Amino acid sequence: MNQALIIFRALADSTRLRILALLRSMELSVGELAQVLGQSQPRVSRHIKILCDAGVAERRKEGSWVFVALGPDARVRPILAALDSWGEADHWTVADEARLAAVRADRASAAAEWFEANAGQWDAIRSLHVADSEVEAAMARALGDAPLGCLIDIGTGTGRMLELFAPQANHALGIDRSSEMLRLARAKLSERGLNAELRQADLYALPLADGGADAAILHHVLHFAQQPGAAIGEAARVLAPGGRLLIADFAPHEREDLRQQDAHTRLGFSDEQVLGWLEAHGLAPVQVETLEGGELTVKLWLGRKTGEPARKVKAA
């Protein structure tokens, strides 16, 4: 009863109801909420605190920014259902949706500027290996068409893996240490109408409980890792029995210049290394695939957490 009183008091304000409605569409920074609501950031922050104290919203700090999202689904869903049944959109809703479209446009513009400034660096790396479309198609074949359940993309970068696979998941979470990358991912995902959760965190300390995910992806992440085996171990920790980890990275190569120019810590990985790490952390090897077609060879490794029979390893 006390919790119900806290929730109803938190919702007994038109601004806080507007914030709740906006968060249904997308995760927003405090500054973006202030922009849409036409109110000062301190005032909006006070409203957000009340919603967070009631457990219907959550705050996450990313660098100097603070992002706000809806609270746990079990708590928020009945509230949203009740609100939907009680009334139609008013003039505030229409105005807020228009200003929210402007926020989306601002994000898209910022992302476009960043990509334009960094396109040369990205294209230089891509030119060294098989086309991204072929890698992505092979990853899609490895994961299959079935629902993915709870998906976590570790080192999500600009959110490309979420863009591809979030539609197959009932919950998709992207993790990255870089707040700049997360802002780019938000711009891309919101532009495409995809509702995925994004969090700033370290790949060695994922913000999930043991067994909290059904599928995990490490797409061109391990070659940046100081401890790739530990990164695989942390991914294995959050997988439920039968959950799958898909790794895409480079086979061993001799491009030493990538260490200095592009911060690559490791110059690719052998099957023996990756399969050893998988098995050491309770993941049975399921599939290995080799994608040749450039100076750098791309490899896919798929492992399944023990607790469910694994398919025979297939090399390609």
mmCIF file of C-alpha atoms in Angstrom:
data_model
loop_
_atom_site.group_PDB
_atom_site.id
_atom_site.type_symbol
_atom_site.label_atom_id
_atom_site.label_comp_id
_atom_site.label_asym_id
_atom_site.label_seq_id
_atom_site.Cartn_x
_atom_site.Cartn_y
_atom_site.Cartn_z
ATOM 1 C CA MET A 1 0.000 0.000 0.000
ATOM 2 C CA ASN A 2 2.819 2.414 0.852
ATOM 3 C CA GLN A 3 4.480 1.783 -2.509
ATOM 4 C CA ALA A 4 1.201 2.428 -4.313
ATOM 5 C CA LEU A 5 0.842 5.755 -2.495
ATOM 6 C CA ILE A 6 4.381 6.756 -3.517
ATOM 7 C CA ILE A 7 3.668 5.901 -7.162
ATOM 8 C CA PHE A 8 0.340 7.738 -7.288
ATOM 9 C CA ARG A 9 1.838 10.815 -5.622
ATOM 10 C CA ALA A 10 4.674 10.777 -8.132
ATOM 11 C CA LEU A 11 2.175 10.695 -11.005
ATOM 12 C CA ALA A 12 -0.050 13.419 -9.576
ATOM 13 C CA ASP A 13 1.593 16.110 -11.705
ATOM 14 C CA SER A 14 1.076 16.924 -15.365
ATOM 15 C CA THR A 15 4.786 17.434 -16.088
ATOM 16 C CA ARG A 16 5.692 14.056 -14.644
ATOM 17 C CA LEU A 17 2.968 12.388 -16.708
ATOM 18 C CA ARG A 18 4.415 14.096 -19.777
ATOM 19 C CA ILE A 19 7.900 12.811 -18.880
ATOM 20 C CA LEU A 20 6.516 9.282 -18.540
ATOM 21 C CA ALA A 21 4.876 9.546 -21.956
ATOM 22 C CA LEU A 22 8.116 10.785 -23.555
ATOM 23 C CA LEU A 23 10.153 7.966 -22.038
ATOM 24 C CA ARG A 24 7.797 5.466 -23.648
ATOM 25 C CA SER A 25 9.158 6.608 -26.997
ATOM 26 C CA MET A 26 12.872 6.650 -26.204
ATOM 27 C CA GLU A 27 15.514 7.079 -23.532
ATOM 28 C CA LEU A 28 16.288 10.795 -23.176
ATOM 29 C CA SER A 29 18.926 12.931 -21.496
ATOM 30 C CA VAL A 30 17.886 15.443 -18.857
ATOM 31 C CA GLY A 31 18.787 18.237 -21.276
ATOM 32 C CA GLU A 32 16.654 16.714 -24.035
ATOM 33 C CA LEU A 33 13.696 16.371 -21.657
ATOM 34 C CA ALA A 34 14.096 20.015 -20.670
ATOM 35 C CA GLN A 35 14.174 20.952 -24.372
ATOM 36 C CA VAL A 36 10.954 19.067 -25.123
ATOM 37 C CA LEU A 37 9.118 20.227 -21.998
ATOM 38 C CA GLY A 38 10.245 23.839 -22.328
ATOM 39 C CA GLN A 39 11.378 23.938 -18.694
ATOM 40 C CA SER A 40 14.689 24.514 -16.924
ATOM 41 C CA GLN A 41 17.000 21.573 -16.287
ATOM 42 C CA PRO A 42 16.904 22.001 -12.471
ATOM 43 C CA ARG A 43 13.111 21.883 -12.515
ATOM 44 C CA VAL A 44 13.057 18.839 -14.787
ATOM 45 C CA SER A 45 15.675 17.150 -12.595
ATOM 46 C CA ARG A 46 13.409 17.543 -9.557
ATOM 47 C CA HIS A 47 10.545 15.880 -11.411
ATOM 48 C CA ILE A 48 12.842 13.076 -12.543
ATOM 49 C CA LYS A 49 14.012 12.476 -8.970
ATOM 50 C CA ILE A 50 10.417 12.027 -7.816
ATOM 51 C CA LEU A 51 9.734 9.537 -10.620
ATOM 52 C CA CYS A 52 12.950 7.641 -9.872
ATOM 53 C CA ASP A 53 12.220 7.537 -6.134
ATOM 54 C CA ALA A 54 8.872 5.951 -7.012
ATOM 55 C CA GLY A 55 10.625 3.382 -9.193
ATOM 56 C CA VAL A 56 8.848 4.326 -12.421
ATOM 57 C CA ALA A 57 11.963 5.858 -14.015
ATOM 58 C CA GLU A 58 15.705 5.227 -13.862
ATOM 59 C CA ARG A 59 18.716 7.529 -14.278
ATOM 60 C CA ARG A 60 22.046 6.499 -15.819
ATOM 61 C CA LYS A 61 25.140 8.703 -15.918
ATOM 62 C CA GLU A 62 27.253 8.648 -19.083
ATOM 63 C CA GLY A 63 30.217 10.979 -18.848
ATOM 64 C CA SER A 64 28.815 14.443 -18.198
ATOM 65 C CA TRP A 65 25.330 13.461 -19.421
ATOM 66 C CA VAL A 66 22.507 11.845 -17.453
ATOM 67 C CA PHE A 67 19.990 9.714 -19.348
ATOM 68 C CA VAL A 68 16.543 8.766 -18.116
ATOM 69 C CA ALA A 69 14.551 5.655 -19.013
ATOM 70 C CA LEU A 70 11.403 3.920 -17.843
ATOM 71 C CA GLY A 71 11.666 1.815 -14.695
ATOM 72 C CA PRO A 72 11.282 -1.978 -14.505
ATOM 73 C CA ASP A 73 8.657 -3.326 -16.865
ATOM 74 C CA ALA A 74 6.748 -5.159 -14.123
ATOM 75 C CA ARG A 75 6.158 -1.877 -12.305
ATOM 76 C CA VAL A 76 5.625 0.431 -15.262
ATOM 77 C CA ARG A 77 3.456 -1.699 -17.547
ATOM 78 C CA PRO A 78 0.276 -1.594 -15.385
ATOM 79 C CA ILE A 79 0.650 2.188 -15.016
ATOM 80 C CA LEU A 80 0.946 2.717 -18.765
ATOM 81 C CA ALA A 81 -1.990 0.401 -19.435
ATOM 82 C CA ALA A 82 -4.130 2.389 -16.991
ATOM 83 C CA LEU A 83 -3.106 5.703 -18.547
ATOM 84 C CA ASP A 84 -3.940 4.380 -22.012
ATOM 85 C CA SER A 85 -7.402 3.338 -20.885
ATOM 86 C CA TRP A 86 -8.230 6.655 -19.202
ATOM 87 C CA GLY A 87 -7.845 9.228 -21.925
ATOM 88 C CA GLU A 88 -6.853 10.371 -25.383
ATOM 89 C CA ALA A 89 -3.948 12.554 -26.446
ATOM 90 C CA ASP A 90 -4.289 16.211 -25.413
ATOM 91 C CA HIS A 91 -2.605 19.334 -26.806
ATOM 92 C CA TRP A 92 0.458 18.749 -24.587
ATOM 93 C CA THR A 93 0.946 15.292 -26.069
ATOM 94 C CA VAL A 94 0.787 16.626 -29.618
ATOM 95 C CA ALA A 95 3.247 19.441 -28.824
ATOM 96 C CA ASP A 96 5.636 17.129 -26.984
ATOM 97 C CA GLU A 97 5.669 14.662 -29.878
ATOM 98 C CA ALA A 98 6.545 17.471 -32.289
ATOM 99 C CA ARG A 99 9.435 18.654 -30.104
ATOM 100 C CA LEU A 100 10.560 15.052 -29.630
ATOM 101 C CA ALA A 101 10.856 14.784 -33.403
ATOM 102 C CA ALA A 102 13.219 17.773 -33.261
ATOM 103 C CA VAL A 103 15.354 15.960 -30.669
ATOM 104 C CA ARG A 104 15.555 12.949 -32.978
ATOM 105 C CA ALA A 105 16.596 15.229 -35.826
ATOM 106 C CA ASP A 106 19.317 16.829 -33.671
ATOM 107 C CA ARG A 107 20.678 13.404 -32.781
ATOM 108 C CA ALA A 108 20.693 12.316 -36.406
ATOM 109 C CA SER A 109 22.489 15.503 -37.453
ATOM 110 C CA ALA A 110 25.171 15.070 -34.767
ATOM 111 C CA ALA A 111 25.678 11.448 -35.801
ATOM 112 C CA ALA A 112 25.986 12.397 -39.468
ATOM 113 C CA GLU A 113 28.645 15.002 -38.661
ATOM 114 C CA TRP A 114 30.652 12.481 -36.639
ATOM 115 C CA PHE A 115 30.509 9.837 -39.351
ATOM 116 C CA GLU A 116 31.539 12.363 -41.989
ATOM 117 C CA ALA A 117 34.556 13.378 -39.896
ATOM 118 C CA ASN A 118 35.577 9.754 -39.230
ATOM 119 C CA ALA A 119 34.528 8.046 -42.455
ATOM 120 C CA GLY A 120 38.082 7.833 -43.780
ATOM 121 C CA GLN A 121 39.325 5.889 -40.762
ATOM 122 C CA TRP A 122 36.381 3.467 -40.849
ATOM 123 C CA ASP A 123 36.666 2.909 -44.598
ATOM 124 C CA ALA A 124 40.389 2.174 -44.292
ATOM 125 C CA ILE A 125 39.720 -0.700 -41.861
ATOM 126 C CA ARG A 126 36.772 -2.041 -43.867
ATOM 127 C CA SER A 127 38.842 -2.139 -47.040
ATOM 128 C CA LEU A 128 41.139 -4.705 -45.424
ATOM 129 C CA HIS A 129 38.529 -7.452 -45.035
ATOM 130 C CA VAL A 130 35.464 -9.014 -46.634
ATOM 131 C CA ALA A 131 32.452 -6.714 -46.987
ATOM 132 C CA ASP A 132 30.497 -5.947 -43.828
ATOM 133 C CA SER A 133 27.363 -7.228 -45.543
ATOM 134 C CA GLU A 134 28.939 -10.693 -45.849
ATOM 135 C CA VAL A 135 29.997 -10.697 -42.190
ATOM 136 C CA GLU A 136 26.533 -9.633 -41.083
ATOM 137 C CA ALA A 137 24.857 -12.254 -43.266
ATOM 138 C CA ALA A 138 27.073 -14.951 -41.770
ATOM 139 C CA MET A 139 26.242 -13.743 -38.249
ATOM 140 C CA ALA A 140 22.532 -13.832 -39.072
ATOM 141 C CA ARG A 141 22.880 -17.425 -40.305
ATOM 142 C CA ALA A 142 24.725 -18.390 -37.132
ATOM 143 C CA LEU A 143 22.059 -16.936 -34.837
ATOM 144 C CA GLY A 144 19.162 -18.165 -36.959
ATOM 145 C CA ASP A 145 15.635 -16.813 -37.336
ATOM 146 C CA ALA A 146 14.256 -17.914 -33.957
ATOM 147 C CA PRO A 147 13.549 -15.337 -31.199
ATOM 148 C CA LEU A 148 16.697 -14.370 -29.306
ATOM 149 C CA GLY A 149 15.063 -13.618 -25.936
ATOM 150 C CA CYS A 150 17.230 -11.184 -23.980
ATOM 151 C CA LEU A 151 20.081 -10.028 -26.223
ATOM 152 C CA ILE A 152 23.178 -8.140 -25.062
ATOM 153 C CA ASP A 153 25.544 -6.495 -27.539
ATOM 154 C CA ILE A 154 28.873 -6.005 -25.768
ATOM 155 C CA GLY A 155 30.864 -3.075 -27.115
ATOM 156 C CA THR A 156 27.898 -1.934 -29.170
ATOM 157 C CA GLY A 157 29.691 1.063 -30.688
ATOM 158 C CA THR A 158 27.286 2.779 -33.072
ATOM 159 C CA GLY A 159 24.606 0.126 -32.464
ATOM 160 C CA ARG A 160 24.841 -1.767 -35.749
ATOM 161 C CA MET A 161 24.330 -5.201 -34.144
ATOM 162 C CA LEU A 162 21.271 -3.927 -32.295
ATOM 163 C CA GLU A 163 19.967 -2.511 -35.555
ATOM 164 C CA LEU A 164 20.258 -5.990 -37.094
ATOM 165 C CA PHE A 165 19.193 -8.264 -34.253
ATOM 166 C CA ALA A 166 17.076 -6.264 -31.782
ATOM 167 C CA PRO A 167 13.905 -7.025 -33.790
ATOM 168 C CA GLN A 168 14.419 -10.725 -32.950
ATOM 169 C CA ALA A 169 14.797 -10.053 -29.214
ATOM 170 C CA ASN A 170 12.156 -9.421 -26.578
ATOM 171 C CA HIS A 171 14.719 -7.190 -24.847
ATOM 172 C CA ALA A 172 17.907 -5.788 -26.399
ATOM 173 C CA LEU A 173 20.707 -4.158 -24.414
ATOM 174 C CA GLY A 174 23.766 -2.426 -25.856
ATOM 175 C CA ILE A 175 26.845 -1.878 -23.677
ATOM 176 C CA ASP A 176 29.721 0.461 -24.424
ATOM 177 C CA ARG A 177 32.343 2.290 -22.362
ATOM 178 C CA SER A 178 32.224 5.343 -24.628
ATOM 179 C CA SER A 179 29.467 7.868 -23.984
ATOM 180 C CA GLU A 180 30.091 9.338 -27.445
ATOM 181 C CA MET A 181 29.473 5.969 -29.091
ATOM 182 C CA LEU A 182 26.296 5.507 -27.082
ATOM 183 C CA ARG A 183 24.998 8.883 -28.239
ATOM 184 C CA LEU A 184 25.669 7.849 -31.840
ATOM 185 C CA ALA A 185 23.898 4.537 -31.251
ATOM 186 C CA ARG A 186 20.894 6.336 -29.772
ATOM 187 C CA ALA A 187 20.682 8.572 -32.816
ATOM 188 C CA LYS A 188 20.811 5.639 -35.213
ATOM 189 C CA LEU A 189 18.346 3.440 -33.319
ATOM 190 C CA SER A 190 15.810 6.193 -32.673
ATOM 191 C CA GLU A 191 15.983 7.233 -36.329
ATOM 192 C CA ARG A 192 15.032 3.667 -37.286
ATOM 193 C CA GLY A 193 12.343 3.385 -34.618
ATOM 194 C CA LEU A 194 14.129 0.626 -32.675
ATOM 195 C CA ASN A 195 13.636 0.556 -28.930
ATOM 196 C CA ALA A 196 16.811 -0.897 -27.421
ATOM 197 C CA GLU A 197 18.308 -0.131 -24.031
ATOM 198 C CA LEU A 198 21.790 1.394 -23.976
ATOM 199 C CA ARG A 199 24.103 1.574 -20.973
ATOM 200 C CA GLN A 200 27.588 2.841 -20.320
ATOM 201 C CA ALA A 201 29.566 0.040 -18.715
ATOM 202 C CA ASP A 202 32.774 -1.953 -18.981
ATOM 203 C CA LEU A 203 32.890 -5.255 -20.855
ATOM 204 C CA TYR A 204 34.571 -6.795 -17.798
ATOM 205 C CA ALA A 205 31.686 -5.777 -15.494
ATOM 206 C CA LEU A 206 28.411 -6.118 -17.375
ATOM 207 C CA PRO A 207 25.319 -4.650 -15.677
ATOM 208 C CA LEU A 208 23.377 -7.942 -15.727
ATOM 209 C CA ALA A 209 22.778 -10.616 -13.133
ATOM 210 C CA ASP A 210 24.177 -14.110 -13.602
ATOM 211 C CA GLY A 211 22.179 -15.909 -16.275
ATOM 212 C CA GLY A 212 20.288 -12.766 -17.255
ATOM 213 C CA ALA A 213 20.773 -13.010 -21.038
ATOM 214 C CA ASP A 214 19.902 -15.547 -23.723
ATOM 215 C CA ALA A 215 22.289 -14.322 -26.408
ATOM 216 C CA ALA A 216 25.411 -12.163 -26.446
ATOM 217 C CA ILE A 217 27.464 -10.651 -29.260
ATOM 218 C CA LEU A 218 31.095 -9.508 -29.329
ATOM 219 C CA HIS A 219 31.449 -7.932 -32.778
ATOM 220 C CA HIS A 220 34.998 -6.718 -33.515
ATOM 221 C CA VAL A 221 35.540 -6.004 -29.821
ATOM 222 C CA LEU A 222 38.076 -8.576 -28.624
ATOM 223 C CA HIS A 223 41.004 -7.125 -30.581
ATOM 224 C CA PHE A 224 40.655 -3.966 -28.452
ATOM 225 C CA ALA A 225 40.572 -5.933 -25.171
ATOM 226 C CA GLN A 226 43.593 -6.165 -22.878
ATOM 227 C CA GLN A 227 42.145 -9.418 -21.457
ATOM 228 C CA PRO A 228 40.038 -11.089 -24.147
ATOM 229 C CA GLY A 229 39.657 -14.275 -22.128
ATOM 230 C CA ALA A 230 38.232 -12.312 -19.207
ATOM 231 C CA ALA A 231 35.819 -10.530 -21.565
ATOM 232 C CA ILE A 232 34.544 -13.898 -22.800
ATOM 233 C CA GLY A 233 34.269 -15.078 -19.190
ATOM 234 C CA GLU A 234 32.131 -12.073 -18.263
ATOM 235 C CA ALA A 235 29.892 -12.673 -21.291
ATOM 236 C CA ALA A 236 29.531 -16.308 -20.225
ATOM 237 C CA ARG A 237 28.557 -15.237 -16.706
ATOM 238 C CA VAL A 238 25.485 -13.335 -17.874
ATOM 239 C CA LEU A 239 24.272 -16.113 -20.192
ATOM 240 C CA ALA A 240 21.565 -18.497 -19.029
ATOM 241 C CA PRO A 241 22.087 -22.245 -19.594
ATOM 242 C CA GLY A 242 21.709 -22.858 -23.315
ATOM 243 C CA GLY A 243 22.460 -19.182 -24.057
ATOM 244 C CA ARG A 244 24.734 -18.396 -26.997
ATOM 245 C CA LEU A 245 27.759 -16.159 -27.458
ATOM 246 C CA LEU A 246 28.648 -15.089 -31.002
ATOM 247 C CA ILE A 247 32.113 -13.610 -31.566
ATOM 248 C CA ALA A 248 33.204 -11.913 -34.784
ATOM 249 C CA ASP A 249 36.850 -10.868 -35.016
ATOM 250 C CA PHE A 250 40.042 -11.239 -36.991
ATOM 251 C CA ALA A 251 42.210 -14.299 -37.523
ATOM 252 C CA PRO A 252 45.901 -13.794 -36.643
ATOM 253 C CA HIS A 253 47.592 -11.202 -38.907
ATOM 254 C CA GLU A 254 50.764 -9.121 -39.153
ATOM 255 C CA ARG A 255 49.379 -5.583 -39.480
ATOM 256 C CA GLU A 256 51.405 -4.110 -36.629
ATOM 257 C CA ASP A 257 50.450 -0.596 -37.751
ATOM 258 C CA LEU A 258 46.906 -1.188 -36.500
ATOM 259 C CA ARG A 259 48.230 -1.086 -32.942
ATOM 260 C CA GLN A 260 49.440 2.491 -33.321
ATOM 261 C CA GLN A 261 46.863 3.864 -35.754
ATOM 262 C CA ASP A 262 43.688 2.198 -34.500
ATOM 263 C CA ALA A 263 44.445 1.068 -30.930
ATOM 264 C CA HIS A 264 44.236 -2.651 -31.709
ATOM 265 C CA THR A 265 45.634 -4.455 -28.683
ATOM 266 C CA ARG A 266 45.627 -7.916 -30.257
ATOM 267 C CA LEU A 267 46.469 -8.785 -33.844
ATOM 268 C CA GLY A 268 43.734 -11.386 -34.305
ATOM 269 C CA PHE A 269 43.001 -14.733 -32.670
ATOM 270 C CA SER A 270 43.462 -18.371 -33.544
ATOM 271 C CA ASP A 271 40.706 -20.975 -33.272
ATOM 272 C CA GLU A 272 42.720 -22.645 -30.533
ATOM 273 C CA GLN A 273 42.758 -19.446 -28.448
ATOM 274 C CA VAL A 274 39.076 -18.623 -28.768
ATOM 275 C CA LEU A 275 37.776 -22.162 -28.414
ATOM 276 C CA GLY A 276 39.990 -22.576 -25.361
ATOM 277 C CA TRP A 277 38.502 -19.465 -23.756
ATOM 278 C CA LEU A 278 34.979 -20.626 -24.589
ATOM 279 C CA GLU A 279 35.491 -24.031 -23.010
ATOM 280 C CA ALA A 280 37.276 -22.565 -19.982
ATOM 281 C CA HIS A 281 34.167 -20.530 -19.209
ATOM 282 C CA GLY A 282 31.573 -23.243 -19.711
ATOM 283 C CA LEU A 283 30.696 -22.551 -23.340
ATOM 284 C CA ALA A 284 30.572 -25.510 -25.701
ATOM 285 C CA PRO A 285 31.825 -24.698 -29.218
ATOM 286 C CA VAL A 286 28.989 -24.859 -31.730
ATOM 287 C CA GLN A 287 30.296 -23.329 -34.941
ATOM 288 C CA VAL A 288 33.449 -21.849 -36.440
ATOM 289 C CA GLU A 289 33.362 -19.991 -39.745
ATOM 290 C CA THR A 290 36.119 -18.340 -41.784
ATOM 291 C CA LEU A 291 35.344 -15.378 -44.034
ATOM 292 C CA GLU A 292 38.207 -14.683 -46.414
ATOM 293 C CA GLY A 293 38.340 -11.930 -48.979
ATOM 294 C CA GLY A 294 40.923 -9.354 -48.021
ATOM 295 C CA GLU A 295 44.198 -8.802 -46.244
ATOM 296 C CA LEU A 296 42.480 -9.526 -42.925
ATOM 297 C CA THR A 297 40.443 -12.695 -42.455
ATOM 298 C CA VAL A 298 37.280 -12.447 -40.382
ATOM 299 C CA LYS A 299 36.328 -15.343 -38.100
ATOM 300 C CA LEU A 300 33.053 -16.235 -36.411
ATOM 301 C CA TRP A 301 32.964 -18.358 -33.269
ATOM 302 C CA LEU A 302 29.671 -19.471 -31.729
ATOM 303 C CA GLY A 303 29.484 -21.058 -28.287
ATOM 304 C CA ARG A 304 26.578 -22.309 -26.201
ATOM 305 C CA LYS A 305 26.524 -22.274 -22.398
ATOM 306 C CA THR A 306 26.452 -25.782 -21.019
ATOM 307 C CA GLY A 307 23.134 -26.972 -19.676
ATOM 308 C CA GLU A 308 21.763 -27.801 -23.132
ATOM 309 C CA PRO A 309 23.278 -30.105 -25.754
ATOM 310 C CA ALA A 310 25.401 -28.236 -28.286
ATOM 311 C CA ARG A 311 25.422 -28.899 -32.012
ATOM 312 C CA LYS A 312 28.510 -30.331 -33.613
ATOM 313 C CA VAL A 313 31.234 -27.798 -34.428
ATOM 314 C CA LYS A 314 31.282 -26.902 -38.102
ATOM 315 C CA ALA A 315 34.309 -25.334 -39.733
ATOM 316 C CA ALA A 316 33.874 -23.349 -42.924
#
